[in-house]
Short mmCIF file of C-alpha atoms in Angstrom, two decimals:
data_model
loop_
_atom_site.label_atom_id
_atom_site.label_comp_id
_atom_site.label_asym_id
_atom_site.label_seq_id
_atom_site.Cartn_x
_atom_site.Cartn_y
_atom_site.Cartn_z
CA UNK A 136 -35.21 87.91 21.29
CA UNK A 137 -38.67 87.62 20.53
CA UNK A 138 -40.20 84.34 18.58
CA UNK A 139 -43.47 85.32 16.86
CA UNK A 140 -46.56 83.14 16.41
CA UNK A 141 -46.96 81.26 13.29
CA UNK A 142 -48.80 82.76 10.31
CA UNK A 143 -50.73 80.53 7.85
CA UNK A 144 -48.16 79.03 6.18
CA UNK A 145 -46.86 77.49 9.39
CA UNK A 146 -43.80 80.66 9.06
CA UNK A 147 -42.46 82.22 12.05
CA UNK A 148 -40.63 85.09 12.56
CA UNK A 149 -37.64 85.29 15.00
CA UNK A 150 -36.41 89.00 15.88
CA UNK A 151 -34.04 89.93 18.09
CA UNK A 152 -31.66 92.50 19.63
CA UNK A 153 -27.73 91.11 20.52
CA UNK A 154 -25.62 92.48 22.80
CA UNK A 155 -21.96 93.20 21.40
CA UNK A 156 -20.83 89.73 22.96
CA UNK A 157 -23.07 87.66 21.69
CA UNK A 158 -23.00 89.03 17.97
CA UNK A 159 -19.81 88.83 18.13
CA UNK A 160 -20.09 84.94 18.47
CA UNK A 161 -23.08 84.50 16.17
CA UNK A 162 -20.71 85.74 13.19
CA UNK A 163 -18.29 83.05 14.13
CA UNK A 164 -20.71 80.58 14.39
CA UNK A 165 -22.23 81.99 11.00
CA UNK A 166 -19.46 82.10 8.98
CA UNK A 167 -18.36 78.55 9.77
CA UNK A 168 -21.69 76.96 9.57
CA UNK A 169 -23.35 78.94 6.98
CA UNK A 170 -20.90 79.18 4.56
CA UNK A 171 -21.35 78.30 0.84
CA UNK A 172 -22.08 74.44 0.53
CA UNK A 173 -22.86 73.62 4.43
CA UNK A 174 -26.06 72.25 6.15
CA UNK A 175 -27.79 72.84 2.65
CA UNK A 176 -31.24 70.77 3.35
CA UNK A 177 -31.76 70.80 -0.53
CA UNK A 178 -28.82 68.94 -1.51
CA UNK A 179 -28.15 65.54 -0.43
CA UNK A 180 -24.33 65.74 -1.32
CA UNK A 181 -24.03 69.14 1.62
CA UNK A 182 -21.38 68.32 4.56
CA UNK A 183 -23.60 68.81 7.80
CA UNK A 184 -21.88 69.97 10.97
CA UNK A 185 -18.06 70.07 11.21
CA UNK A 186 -16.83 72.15 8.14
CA UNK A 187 -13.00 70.76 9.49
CA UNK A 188 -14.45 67.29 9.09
CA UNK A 189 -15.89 67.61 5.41
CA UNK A 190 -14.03 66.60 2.51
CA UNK A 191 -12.64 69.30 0.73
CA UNK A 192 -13.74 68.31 -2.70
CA UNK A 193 -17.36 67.41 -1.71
CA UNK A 194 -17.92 70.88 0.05
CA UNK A 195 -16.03 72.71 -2.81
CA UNK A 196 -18.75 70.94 -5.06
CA UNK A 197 -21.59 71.82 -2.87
CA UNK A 198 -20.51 75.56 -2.79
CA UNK A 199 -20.74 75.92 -6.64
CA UNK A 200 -24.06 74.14 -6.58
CA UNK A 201 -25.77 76.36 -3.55
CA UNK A 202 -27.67 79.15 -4.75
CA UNK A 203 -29.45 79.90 -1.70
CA UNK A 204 -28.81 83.29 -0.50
CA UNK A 205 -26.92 84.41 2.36
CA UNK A 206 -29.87 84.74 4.55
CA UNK A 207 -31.45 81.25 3.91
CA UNK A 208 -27.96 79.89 4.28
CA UNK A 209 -27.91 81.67 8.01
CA UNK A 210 -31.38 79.95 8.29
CA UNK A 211 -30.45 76.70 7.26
CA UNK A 212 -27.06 77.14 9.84
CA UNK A 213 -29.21 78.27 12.57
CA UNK A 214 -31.74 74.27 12.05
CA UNK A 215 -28.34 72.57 11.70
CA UNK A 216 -27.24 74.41 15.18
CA UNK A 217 -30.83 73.39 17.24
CA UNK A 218 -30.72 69.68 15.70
CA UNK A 219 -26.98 69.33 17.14
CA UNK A 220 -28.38 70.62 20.65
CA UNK A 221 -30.69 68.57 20.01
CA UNK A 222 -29.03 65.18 19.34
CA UNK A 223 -25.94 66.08 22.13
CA UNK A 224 -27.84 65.68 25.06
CA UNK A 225 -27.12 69.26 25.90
CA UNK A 226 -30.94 70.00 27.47
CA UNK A 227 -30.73 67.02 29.81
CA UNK A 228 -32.81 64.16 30.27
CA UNK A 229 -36.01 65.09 31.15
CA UNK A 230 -38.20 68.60 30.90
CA UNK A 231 -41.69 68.57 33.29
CA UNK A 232 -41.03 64.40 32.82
CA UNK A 233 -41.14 64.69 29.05
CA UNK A 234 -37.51 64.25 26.93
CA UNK A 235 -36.23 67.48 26.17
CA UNK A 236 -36.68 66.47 21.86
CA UNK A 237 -39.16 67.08 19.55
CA UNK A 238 -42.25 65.33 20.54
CA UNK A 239 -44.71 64.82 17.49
CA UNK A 240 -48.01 63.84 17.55
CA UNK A 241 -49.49 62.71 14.36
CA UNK A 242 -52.91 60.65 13.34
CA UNK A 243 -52.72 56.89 11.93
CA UNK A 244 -54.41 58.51 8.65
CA UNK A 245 -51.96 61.48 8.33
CA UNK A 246 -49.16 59.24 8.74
CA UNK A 247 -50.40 56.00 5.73
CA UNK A 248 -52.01 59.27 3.53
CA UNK A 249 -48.90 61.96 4.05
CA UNK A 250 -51.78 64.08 4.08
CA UNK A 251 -54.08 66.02 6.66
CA UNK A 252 -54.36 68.55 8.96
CA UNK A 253 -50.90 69.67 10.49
CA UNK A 254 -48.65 67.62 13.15
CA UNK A 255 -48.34 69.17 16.42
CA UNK A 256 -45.20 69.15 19.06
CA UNK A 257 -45.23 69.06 22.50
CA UNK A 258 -44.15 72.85 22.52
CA UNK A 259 -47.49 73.37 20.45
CA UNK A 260 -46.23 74.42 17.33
CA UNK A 261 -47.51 72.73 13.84
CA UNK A 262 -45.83 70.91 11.10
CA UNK A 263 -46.39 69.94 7.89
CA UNK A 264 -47.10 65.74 7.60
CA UNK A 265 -44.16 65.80 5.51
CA UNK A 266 -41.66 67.91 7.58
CA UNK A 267 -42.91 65.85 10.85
CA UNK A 268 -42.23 62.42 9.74
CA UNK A 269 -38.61 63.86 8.08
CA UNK A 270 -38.02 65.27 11.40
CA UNK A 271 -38.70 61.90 13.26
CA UNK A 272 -36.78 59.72 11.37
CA UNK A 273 -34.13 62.06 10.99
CA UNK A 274 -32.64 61.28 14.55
CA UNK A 275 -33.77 60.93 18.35
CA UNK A 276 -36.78 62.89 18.36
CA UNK A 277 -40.53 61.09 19.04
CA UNK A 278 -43.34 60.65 16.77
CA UNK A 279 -46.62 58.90 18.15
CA UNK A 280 -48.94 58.26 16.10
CA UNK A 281 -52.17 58.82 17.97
CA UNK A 282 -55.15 56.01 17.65
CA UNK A 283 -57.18 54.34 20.29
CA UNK A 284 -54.79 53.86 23.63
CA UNK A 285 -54.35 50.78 25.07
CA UNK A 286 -53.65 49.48 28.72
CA UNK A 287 -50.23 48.51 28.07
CA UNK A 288 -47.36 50.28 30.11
CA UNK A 289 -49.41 53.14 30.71
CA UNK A 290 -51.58 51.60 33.55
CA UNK A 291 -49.67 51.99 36.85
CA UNK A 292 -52.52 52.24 39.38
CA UNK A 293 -51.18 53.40 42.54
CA UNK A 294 -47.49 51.65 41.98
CA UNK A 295 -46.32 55.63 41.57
CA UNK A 296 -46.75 59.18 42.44
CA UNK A 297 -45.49 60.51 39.43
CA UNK A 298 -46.71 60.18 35.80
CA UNK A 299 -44.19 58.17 33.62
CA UNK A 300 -42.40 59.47 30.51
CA UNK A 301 -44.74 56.91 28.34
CA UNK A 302 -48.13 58.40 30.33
CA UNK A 303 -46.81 61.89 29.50
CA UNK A 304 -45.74 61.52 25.93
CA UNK A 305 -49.58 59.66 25.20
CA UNK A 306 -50.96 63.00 27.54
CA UNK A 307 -49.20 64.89 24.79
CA UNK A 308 -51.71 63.98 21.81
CA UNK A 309 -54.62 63.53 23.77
CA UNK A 310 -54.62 66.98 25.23
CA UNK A 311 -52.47 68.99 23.20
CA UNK A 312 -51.82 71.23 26.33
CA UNK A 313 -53.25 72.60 29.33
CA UNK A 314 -56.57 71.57 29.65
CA UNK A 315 -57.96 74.14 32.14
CA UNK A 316 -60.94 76.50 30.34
CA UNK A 317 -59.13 79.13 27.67
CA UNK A 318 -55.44 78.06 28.71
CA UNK A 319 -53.05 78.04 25.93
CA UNK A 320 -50.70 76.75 27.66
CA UNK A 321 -48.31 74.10 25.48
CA UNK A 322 -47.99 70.52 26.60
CA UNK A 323 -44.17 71.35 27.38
CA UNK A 324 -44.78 73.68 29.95
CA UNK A 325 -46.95 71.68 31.62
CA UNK A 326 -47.89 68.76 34.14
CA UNK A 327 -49.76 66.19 34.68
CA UNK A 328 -52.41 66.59 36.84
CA UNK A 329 -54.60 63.78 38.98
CA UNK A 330 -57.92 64.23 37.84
CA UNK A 331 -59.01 62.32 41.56
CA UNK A 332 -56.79 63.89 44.04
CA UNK A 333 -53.54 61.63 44.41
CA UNK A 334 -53.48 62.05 48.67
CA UNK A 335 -56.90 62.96 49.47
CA UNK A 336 -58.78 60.81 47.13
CA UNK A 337 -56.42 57.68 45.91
CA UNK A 338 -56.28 58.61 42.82
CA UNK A 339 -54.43 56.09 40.64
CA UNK A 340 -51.73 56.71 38.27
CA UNK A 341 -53.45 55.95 35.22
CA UNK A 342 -53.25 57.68 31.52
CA UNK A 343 -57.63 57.72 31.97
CA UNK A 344 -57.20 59.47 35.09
CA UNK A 345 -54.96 61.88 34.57
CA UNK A 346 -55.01 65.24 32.61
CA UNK A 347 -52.57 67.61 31.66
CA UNK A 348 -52.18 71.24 33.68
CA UNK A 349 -49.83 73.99 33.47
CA UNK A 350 -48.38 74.64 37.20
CA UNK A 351 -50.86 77.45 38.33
CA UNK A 352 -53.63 75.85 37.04
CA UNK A 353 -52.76 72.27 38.71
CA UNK A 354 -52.59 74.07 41.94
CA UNK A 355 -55.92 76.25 41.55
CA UNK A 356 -57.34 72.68 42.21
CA UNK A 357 -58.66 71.75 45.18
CA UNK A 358 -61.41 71.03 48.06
CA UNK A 359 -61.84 74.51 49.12
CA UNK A 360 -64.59 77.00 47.99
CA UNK A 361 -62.59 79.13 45.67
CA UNK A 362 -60.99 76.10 44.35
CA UNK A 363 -61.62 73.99 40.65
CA UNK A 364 -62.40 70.54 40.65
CA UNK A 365 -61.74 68.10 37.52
CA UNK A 366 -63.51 64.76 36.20
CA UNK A 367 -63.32 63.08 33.23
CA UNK A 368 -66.01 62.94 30.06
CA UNK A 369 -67.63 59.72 29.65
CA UNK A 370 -69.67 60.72 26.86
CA UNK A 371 -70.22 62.70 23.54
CA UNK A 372 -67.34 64.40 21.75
CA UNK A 373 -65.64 65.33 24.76
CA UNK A 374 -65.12 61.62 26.27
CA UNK A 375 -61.69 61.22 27.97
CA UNK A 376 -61.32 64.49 28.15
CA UNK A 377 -60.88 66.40 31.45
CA UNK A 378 -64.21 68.67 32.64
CA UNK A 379 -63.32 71.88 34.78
CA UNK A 380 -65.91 72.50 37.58
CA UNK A 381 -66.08 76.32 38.96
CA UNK A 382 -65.33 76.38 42.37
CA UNK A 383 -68.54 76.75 44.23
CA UNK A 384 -68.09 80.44 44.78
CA UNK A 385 -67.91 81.25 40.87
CA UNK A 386 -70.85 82.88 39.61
CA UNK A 387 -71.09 80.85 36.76
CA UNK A 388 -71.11 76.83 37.26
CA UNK A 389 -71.39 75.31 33.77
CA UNK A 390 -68.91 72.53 33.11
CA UNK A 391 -65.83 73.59 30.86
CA UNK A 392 -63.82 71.59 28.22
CA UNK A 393 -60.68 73.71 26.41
CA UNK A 394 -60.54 73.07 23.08
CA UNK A 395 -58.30 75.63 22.42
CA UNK A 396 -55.55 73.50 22.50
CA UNK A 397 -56.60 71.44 19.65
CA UNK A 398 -55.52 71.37 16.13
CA UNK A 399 -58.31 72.69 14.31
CA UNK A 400 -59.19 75.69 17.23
CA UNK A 401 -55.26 76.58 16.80
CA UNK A 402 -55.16 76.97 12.95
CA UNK A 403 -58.59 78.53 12.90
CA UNK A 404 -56.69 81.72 15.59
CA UNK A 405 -53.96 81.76 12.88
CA UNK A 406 -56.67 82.13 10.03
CA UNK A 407 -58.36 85.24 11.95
CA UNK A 408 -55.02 86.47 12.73
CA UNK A 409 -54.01 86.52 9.38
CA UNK A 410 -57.24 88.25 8.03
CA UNK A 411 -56.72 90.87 10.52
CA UNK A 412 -53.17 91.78 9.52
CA UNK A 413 -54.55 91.77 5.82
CA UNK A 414 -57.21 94.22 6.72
CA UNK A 415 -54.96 96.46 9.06
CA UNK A 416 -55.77 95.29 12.44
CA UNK A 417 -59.35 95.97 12.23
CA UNK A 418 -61.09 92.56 12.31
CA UNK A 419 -64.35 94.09 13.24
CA UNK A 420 -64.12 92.54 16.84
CA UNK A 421 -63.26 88.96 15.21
CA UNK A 422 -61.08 87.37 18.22
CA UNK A 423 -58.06 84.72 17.58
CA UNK A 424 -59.15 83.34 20.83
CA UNK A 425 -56.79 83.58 24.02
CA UNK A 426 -53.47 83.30 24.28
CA UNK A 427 -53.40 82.71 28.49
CA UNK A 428 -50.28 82.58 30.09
CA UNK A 429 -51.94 80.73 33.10
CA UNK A 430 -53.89 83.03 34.67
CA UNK A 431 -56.47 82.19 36.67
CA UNK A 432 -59.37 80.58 34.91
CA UNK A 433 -62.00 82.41 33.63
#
């Protein structure tokens, strides 16, 4: 099963090949929940979930009212089936410290406007303003709207090791995802990482002091020679952001900041992606940037 990137429309395409056991459940599960008049987003009046627990009239009403065709129905099955894995509990309680839901960042002015540049998740895809506050108030997922932090709840100091659910949630809209040069890395697959050493250095437990890493990169930190070491902007565009040092053996020793994790650098790799499938792959050495998979930094 492969889950393909999304194009400029915020689309994705899912493909996959089954094995004979689990088609055979997928057209169980498809014939119950994506029958004629179920999970229909476009009609208010649709039974959702339980077919055995919708009233016969209602759903014989909704199935002479859905016009959708049998593949958007299976689509519309298939968002009814994640939201109730979702909403169960199923995934557990917590996922690299953050709650296994959908995590939404959004700005103050895209949330009063309904307008602006796409929502992100945790995960690092993008959704529409209006799909992401929908999706919020829908059920037990997380929206934060993103403005100037304050001090409350997310200041520990040194009262503990490990980042709290609030830090890591706020972490989420700040950084958007691993922060290490070129890493693509999504904030879900991810940690926090202590920008001053926790052990070796004190480093407190505080939202300012603390950046967010995928796993190799968090441990390609260090004292020694062929090691990374982090700080935090104070200044310019870049303040409160985390600032890569090569390790003293890298031939290159400019400071880095990844913005490739941010909103705009993210839709302008879909844009160049999309204008190289229109002119056949041949985007005359135009780049959508990297798509790292936490490899050592560059």
């Amino acid at each position: 099963m492969r889950l393909g990137p999304q194009d400029a429309q915020l689309m994705s395409k899912l493909t996959a090949t089954l094995d004979p056991k689990t088609r055979a459940m997928l057209d169980v599960v498809l014939a119950v929940w994506a029958a004629p008049g179920m999970n229909n987003p476009d009609d208010p009046e649709s039974p959702a979930g339980d077919p055995g627990n919708a009233d016969p009239d209602a759903l014989a009403a909704a199935a002479e009212r859905d016009d959708r065709s049998a593949e958007k129905r299976n689509h519309d099955a298939f968002s009814a089936l994640l939201r109730l894995v979702l909403d169960s509990g199923a995934l557990g309680r917590s996922h690299h410290g953050l709650p296994p839901q959908v995590i939404v960042t959004i700005t103050e002015s895209a949330l009063r406007e309904r307008a602006g540049a796409p929502a992100r998740t945790a995960t690092g895809a993008l959704l529409p303003i209006k799909d992401a506050v929908e999706l919020a108030a829908e059920s037990q997922q997380y929206l934060e709207v993103f403005r100037d932090h304050t001090s409350e709840v997310l200041y520990l100091g040194r009262a503990k090791r490990l980042a709290s659910r609030a830090q890591r949630i706020a972490a989420v809209g700040r950084d958007g995802g691993c922060t290490c040069p070129r890493c693509t890395r999504s904030s879900f697959d991810s940690e926090l990482h202590h920008v001053a050493e926790w052990t070796a250095d004190h480093g407190p437990t505080d939202i300012d002091s603390m950046t967010t890493a995928c796993g190799p990169h968090n441990r390609a930190v260090g004292p020694g020679e062929d090691q990374w070491a982090t700080t935090i902007a104070t200044e310019g565009v870049d303040a409160g952001r985390a600032v890569w040092h090569p390790p003293t053996s890298h031939p290159d020793q400019t400071p880095r900041v990844n913005h490739a994790n941010r909103t705009d650098e993210v839709l302008n790799r879909m844009r160049a992606d999309a204008r190289r499938r229109r002119s056949g792959g041949h985007g005359g050495g135009e780049s959508s940037g990297p798509s790292d998979t936490a490899a050592d930094p560059p």
